[in-house]
Tab-separated table of C-alpha atoms in Angstrom:
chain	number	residue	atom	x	y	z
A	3	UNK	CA	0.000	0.000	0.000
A	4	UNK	CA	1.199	3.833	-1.008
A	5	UNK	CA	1.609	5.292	2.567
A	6	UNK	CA	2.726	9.196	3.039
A	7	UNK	CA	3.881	11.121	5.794
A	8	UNK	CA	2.333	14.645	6.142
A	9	UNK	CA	3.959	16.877	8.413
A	10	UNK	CA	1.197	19.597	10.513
A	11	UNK	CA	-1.346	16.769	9.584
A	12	UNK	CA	-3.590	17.219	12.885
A	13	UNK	CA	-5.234	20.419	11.982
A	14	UNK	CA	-5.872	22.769	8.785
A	15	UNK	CA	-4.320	22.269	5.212
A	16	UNK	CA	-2.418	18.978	6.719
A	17	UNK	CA	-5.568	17.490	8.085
A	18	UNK	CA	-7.040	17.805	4.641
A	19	UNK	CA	-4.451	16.798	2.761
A	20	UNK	CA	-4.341	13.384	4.774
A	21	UNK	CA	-7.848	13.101	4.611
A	22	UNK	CA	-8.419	12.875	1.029
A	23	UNK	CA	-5.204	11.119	0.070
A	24	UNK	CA	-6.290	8.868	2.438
A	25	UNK	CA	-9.972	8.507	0.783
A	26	UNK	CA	-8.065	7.828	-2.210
A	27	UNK	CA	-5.772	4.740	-0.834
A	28	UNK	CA	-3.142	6.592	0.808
A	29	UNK	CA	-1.821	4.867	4.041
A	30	UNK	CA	-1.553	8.128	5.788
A	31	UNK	CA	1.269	8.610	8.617
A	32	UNK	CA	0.679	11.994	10.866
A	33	UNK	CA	3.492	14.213	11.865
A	34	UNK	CA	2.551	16.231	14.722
A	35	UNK	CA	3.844	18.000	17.398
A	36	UNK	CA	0.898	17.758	20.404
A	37	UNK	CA	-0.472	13.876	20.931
A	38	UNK	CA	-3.833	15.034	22.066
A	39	UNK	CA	-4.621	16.938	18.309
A	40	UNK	CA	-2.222	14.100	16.818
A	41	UNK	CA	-4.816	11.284	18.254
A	42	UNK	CA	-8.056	13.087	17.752
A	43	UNK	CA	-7.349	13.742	13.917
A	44	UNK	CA	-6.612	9.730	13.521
A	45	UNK	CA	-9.670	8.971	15.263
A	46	UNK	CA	-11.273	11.148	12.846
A	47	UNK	CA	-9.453	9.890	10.387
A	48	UNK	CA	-10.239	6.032	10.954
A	49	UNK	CA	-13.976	7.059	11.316
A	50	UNK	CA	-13.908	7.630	7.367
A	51	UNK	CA	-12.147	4.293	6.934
A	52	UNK	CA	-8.876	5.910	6.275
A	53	UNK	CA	-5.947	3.319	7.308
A	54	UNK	CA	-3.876	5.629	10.267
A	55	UNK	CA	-0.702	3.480	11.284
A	56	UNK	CA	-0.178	5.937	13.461
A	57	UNK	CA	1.591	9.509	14.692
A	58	UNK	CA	5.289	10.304	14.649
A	59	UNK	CA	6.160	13.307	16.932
A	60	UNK	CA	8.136	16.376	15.283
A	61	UNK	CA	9.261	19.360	16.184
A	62	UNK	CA	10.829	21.128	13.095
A	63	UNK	CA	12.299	23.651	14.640
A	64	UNK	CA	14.485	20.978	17.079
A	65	UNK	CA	16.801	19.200	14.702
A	66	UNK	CA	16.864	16.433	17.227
A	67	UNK	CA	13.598	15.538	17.043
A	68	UNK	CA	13.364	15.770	13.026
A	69	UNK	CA	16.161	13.511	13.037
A	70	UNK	CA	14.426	10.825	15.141
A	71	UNK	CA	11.743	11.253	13.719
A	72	UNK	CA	12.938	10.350	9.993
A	73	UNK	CA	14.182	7.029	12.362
A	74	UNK	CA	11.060	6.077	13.227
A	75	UNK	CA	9.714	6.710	9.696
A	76	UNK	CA	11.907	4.837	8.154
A	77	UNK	CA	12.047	1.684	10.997
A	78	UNK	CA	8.091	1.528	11.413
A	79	UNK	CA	6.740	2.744	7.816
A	80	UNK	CA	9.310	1.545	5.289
A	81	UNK	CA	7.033	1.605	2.803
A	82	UNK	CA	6.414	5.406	2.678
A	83	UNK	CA	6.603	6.881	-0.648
A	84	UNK	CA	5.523	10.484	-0.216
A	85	UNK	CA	6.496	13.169	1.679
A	86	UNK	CA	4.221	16.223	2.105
A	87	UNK	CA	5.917	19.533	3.897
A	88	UNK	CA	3.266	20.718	5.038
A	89	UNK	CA	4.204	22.161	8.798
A	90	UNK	CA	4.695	25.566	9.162
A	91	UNK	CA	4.395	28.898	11.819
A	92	UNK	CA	3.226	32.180	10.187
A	93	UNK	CA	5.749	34.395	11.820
A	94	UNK	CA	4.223	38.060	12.825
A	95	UNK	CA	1.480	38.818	9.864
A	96	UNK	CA	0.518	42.091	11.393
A	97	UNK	CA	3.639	44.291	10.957
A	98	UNK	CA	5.338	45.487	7.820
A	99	UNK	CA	8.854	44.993	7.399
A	100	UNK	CA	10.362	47.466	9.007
A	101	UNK	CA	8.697	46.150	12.243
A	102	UNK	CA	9.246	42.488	12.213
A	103	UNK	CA	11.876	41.399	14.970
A	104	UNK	CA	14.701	39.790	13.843
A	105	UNK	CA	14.003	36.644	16.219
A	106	UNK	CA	10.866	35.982	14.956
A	107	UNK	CA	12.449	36.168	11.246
A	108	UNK	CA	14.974	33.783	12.689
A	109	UNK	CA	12.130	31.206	13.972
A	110	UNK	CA	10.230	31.502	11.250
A	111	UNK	CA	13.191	30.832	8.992
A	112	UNK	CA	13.930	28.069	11.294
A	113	UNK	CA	10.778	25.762	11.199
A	114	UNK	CA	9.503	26.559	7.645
A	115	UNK	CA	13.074	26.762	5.594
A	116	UNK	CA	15.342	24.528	7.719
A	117	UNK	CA	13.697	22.355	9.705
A	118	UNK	CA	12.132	21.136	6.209
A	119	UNK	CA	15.191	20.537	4.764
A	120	UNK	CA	16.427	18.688	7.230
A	121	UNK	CA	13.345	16.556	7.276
A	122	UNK	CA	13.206	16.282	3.131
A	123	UNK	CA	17.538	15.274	3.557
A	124	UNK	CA	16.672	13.027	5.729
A	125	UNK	CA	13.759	10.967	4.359
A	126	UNK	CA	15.705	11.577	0.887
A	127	UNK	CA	17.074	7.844	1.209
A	128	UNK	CA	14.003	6.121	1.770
A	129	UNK	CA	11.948	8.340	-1.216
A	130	UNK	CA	14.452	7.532	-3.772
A	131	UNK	CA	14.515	3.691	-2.558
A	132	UNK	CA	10.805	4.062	-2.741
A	133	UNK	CA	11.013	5.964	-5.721
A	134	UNK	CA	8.555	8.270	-4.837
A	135	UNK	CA	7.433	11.791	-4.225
A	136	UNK	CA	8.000	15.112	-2.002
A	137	UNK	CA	5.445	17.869	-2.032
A	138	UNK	CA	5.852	21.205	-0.333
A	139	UNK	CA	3.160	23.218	0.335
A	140	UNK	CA	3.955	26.722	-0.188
A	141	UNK	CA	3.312	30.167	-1.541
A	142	UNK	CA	4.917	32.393	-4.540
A	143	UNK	CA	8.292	34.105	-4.267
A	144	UNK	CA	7.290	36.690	-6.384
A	145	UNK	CA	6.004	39.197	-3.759
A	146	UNK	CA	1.993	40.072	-3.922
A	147	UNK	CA	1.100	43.448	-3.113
A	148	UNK	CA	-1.843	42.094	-1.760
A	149	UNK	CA	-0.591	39.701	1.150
A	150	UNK	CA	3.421	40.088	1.971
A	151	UNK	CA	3.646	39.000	5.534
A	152	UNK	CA	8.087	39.043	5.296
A	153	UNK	CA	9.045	36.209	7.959
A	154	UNK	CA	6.406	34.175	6.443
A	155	UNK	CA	7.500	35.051	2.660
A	156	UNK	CA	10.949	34.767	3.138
A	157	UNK	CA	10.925	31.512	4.534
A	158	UNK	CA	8.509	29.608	1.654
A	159	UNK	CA	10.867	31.743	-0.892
A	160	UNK	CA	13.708	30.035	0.671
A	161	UNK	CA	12.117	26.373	0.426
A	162	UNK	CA	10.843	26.977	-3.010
A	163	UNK	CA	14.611	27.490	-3.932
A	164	UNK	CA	15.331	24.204	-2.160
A	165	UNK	CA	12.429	22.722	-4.375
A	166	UNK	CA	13.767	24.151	-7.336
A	167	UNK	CA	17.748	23.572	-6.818
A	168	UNK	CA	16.537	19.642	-5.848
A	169	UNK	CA	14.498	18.789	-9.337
A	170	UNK	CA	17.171	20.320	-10.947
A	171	UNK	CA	19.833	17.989	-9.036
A	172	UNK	CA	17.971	14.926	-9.073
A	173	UNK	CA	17.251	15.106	-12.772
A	174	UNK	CA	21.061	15.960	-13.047
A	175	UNK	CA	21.956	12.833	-10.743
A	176	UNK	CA	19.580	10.153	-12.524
A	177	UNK	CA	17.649	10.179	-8.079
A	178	UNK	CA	14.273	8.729	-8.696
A	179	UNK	CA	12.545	11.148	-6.504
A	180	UNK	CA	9.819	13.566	-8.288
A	181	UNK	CA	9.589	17.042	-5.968
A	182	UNK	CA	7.630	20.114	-6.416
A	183	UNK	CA	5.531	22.718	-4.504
A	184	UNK	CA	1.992	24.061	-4.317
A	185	UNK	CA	0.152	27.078	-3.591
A	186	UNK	CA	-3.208	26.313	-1.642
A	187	UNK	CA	-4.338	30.128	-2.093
A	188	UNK	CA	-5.893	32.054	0.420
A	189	UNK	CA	-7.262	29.387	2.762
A	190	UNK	CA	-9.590	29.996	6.203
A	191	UNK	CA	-6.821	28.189	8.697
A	192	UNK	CA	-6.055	28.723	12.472
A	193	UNK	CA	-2.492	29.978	10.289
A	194	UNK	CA	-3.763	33.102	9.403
A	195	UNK	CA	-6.755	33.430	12.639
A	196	UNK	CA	-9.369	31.597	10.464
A	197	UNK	CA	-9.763	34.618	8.270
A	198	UNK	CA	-12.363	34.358	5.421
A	199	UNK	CA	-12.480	37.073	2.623
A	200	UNK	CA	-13.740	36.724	-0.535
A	201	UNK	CA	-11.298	34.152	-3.077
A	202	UNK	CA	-10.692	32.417	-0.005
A	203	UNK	CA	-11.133	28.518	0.705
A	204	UNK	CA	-11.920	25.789	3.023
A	205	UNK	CA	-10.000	23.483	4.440
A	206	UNK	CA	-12.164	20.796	2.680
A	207	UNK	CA	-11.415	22.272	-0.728
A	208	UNK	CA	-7.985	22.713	-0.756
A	209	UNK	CA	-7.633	18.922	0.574
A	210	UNK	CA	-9.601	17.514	-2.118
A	211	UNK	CA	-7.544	19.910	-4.662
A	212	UNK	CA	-4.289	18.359	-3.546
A	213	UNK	CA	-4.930	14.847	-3.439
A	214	UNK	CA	-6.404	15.145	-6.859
A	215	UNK	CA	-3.093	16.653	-7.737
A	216	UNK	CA	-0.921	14.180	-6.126
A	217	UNK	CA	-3.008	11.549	-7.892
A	218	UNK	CA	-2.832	12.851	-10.952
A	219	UNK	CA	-0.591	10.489	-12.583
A	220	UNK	CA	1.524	13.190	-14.509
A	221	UNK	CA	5.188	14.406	-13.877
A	222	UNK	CA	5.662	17.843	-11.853
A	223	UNK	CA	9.187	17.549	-11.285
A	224	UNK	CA	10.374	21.267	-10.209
A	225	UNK	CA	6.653	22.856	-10.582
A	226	UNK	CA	5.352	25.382	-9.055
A	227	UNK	CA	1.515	25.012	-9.144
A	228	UNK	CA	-0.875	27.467	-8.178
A	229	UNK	CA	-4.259	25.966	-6.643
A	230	UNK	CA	-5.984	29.342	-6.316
A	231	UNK	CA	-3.823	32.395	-6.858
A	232	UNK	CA	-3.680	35.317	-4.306
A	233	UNK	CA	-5.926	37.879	-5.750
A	234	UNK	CA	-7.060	41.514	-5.109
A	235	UNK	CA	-8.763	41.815	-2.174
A	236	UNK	CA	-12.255	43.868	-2.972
């Protein structure tokens, strides 16, 4: 069976993305950081029928714990195929530039650039053995003058370039690992204080969206894809 590990997988975008890919056949491993959310999203999960393993603590900003954590993945799930980045902290969204505090940049930077690459280096071995996939889920580099939250930015900017340098080098390399990111769009999440404008989406939506992509059957090696672009709020 196809299982996948999805990183922030006990609430918001993660939840969803579990939840469908595990409609569609996915064994679906939870990385989590709390055991109380981490157990009541399987039990939701099983309720559907979904096969849920189980939970692996992580903590990306504690390189410790991503490391043991890619050793239990690899000792209990062998089989895992697909890794989804999903985990992430927004950083301070209300204050411009100018304002943000450099340690909050720093943690940002922290859990959403480097505590997924040390998690994607790390399961590397076991997706190319598996020859499978990793997915990031991400925004656009190119700044919006819409939505332009800096720690936040800054730090999907610097994992789209880890995306980007990583197609490149495993096409170079002959790895059989497929890895690109996607855009969710403006989505109502406790990430951004459950706000709801108009072009945004549900949880639910965005889910189904991304299974359907994952399952699509088609290379995306080194895309960026775009679910529902940031647009002008009215």
């Amino acid at each position: 069976m196809k299982a996948v590990f999805v990183t922030g997988a006990n609430k918001g975008i993660g939840f969803g993305i579990a939840k469908h890919l595990g409609l569609s056949g996915w064994k679906v491993i939870i990385g989590a950081r709390n055991q109380e959310r981490a157990e009541k999203a399987i039990s939701e999960l099983r309720t559907l029928g979904i096969d849920v393993p189980g939970w692996v603590y992580i903590e990306l900003s504690d390189l410790a714990s991503v490391d043991k954590a890619s050793k239990e993945i690899n000792e209990k799930y062998p089989e895992t195929s697909l890794l989804v980045n999903n985990a992430g902290i927004p950083g301070d969204m209300g204050v411009d530039s100018l304002h943000s505090e450099i340690g909050i940049i720093r943690e940002t930077l922290e859990v959403n650039f480097i505590g997924t690459f040390a998690l994607t280096k790390a399961l590397a071995p076991l997706i190319s053995k598996n020859k499978g996939r990793i997915v990031n889920v991400t925004v656009p580099s190119e700044i919006s003058p819409y939505w332009h939250p800096l720690a936040y930015v800054a730090s999907k900017a610097a994992q789209n370039a880890m995306m980007g340098v990583m197609a490149i080098e495993f096409q170079q390399q002959g790895t059989p690992i497929e890895i690109f990111s996607v855009h969710p769009g403006p989505t109502t999440t406790d990430l951004n204080g459950n706000m709801s404008l108009p072009g945004f989406h549900d949880i639910e939506t965005v889910g189904r969206k991304m299974a359907e992509l994952i399952n699509d059957g088609q290379s995306h090696q080194g895309e960026f894809i775009e679910l529902y672009p940031i647009v002008e709020e009215k």
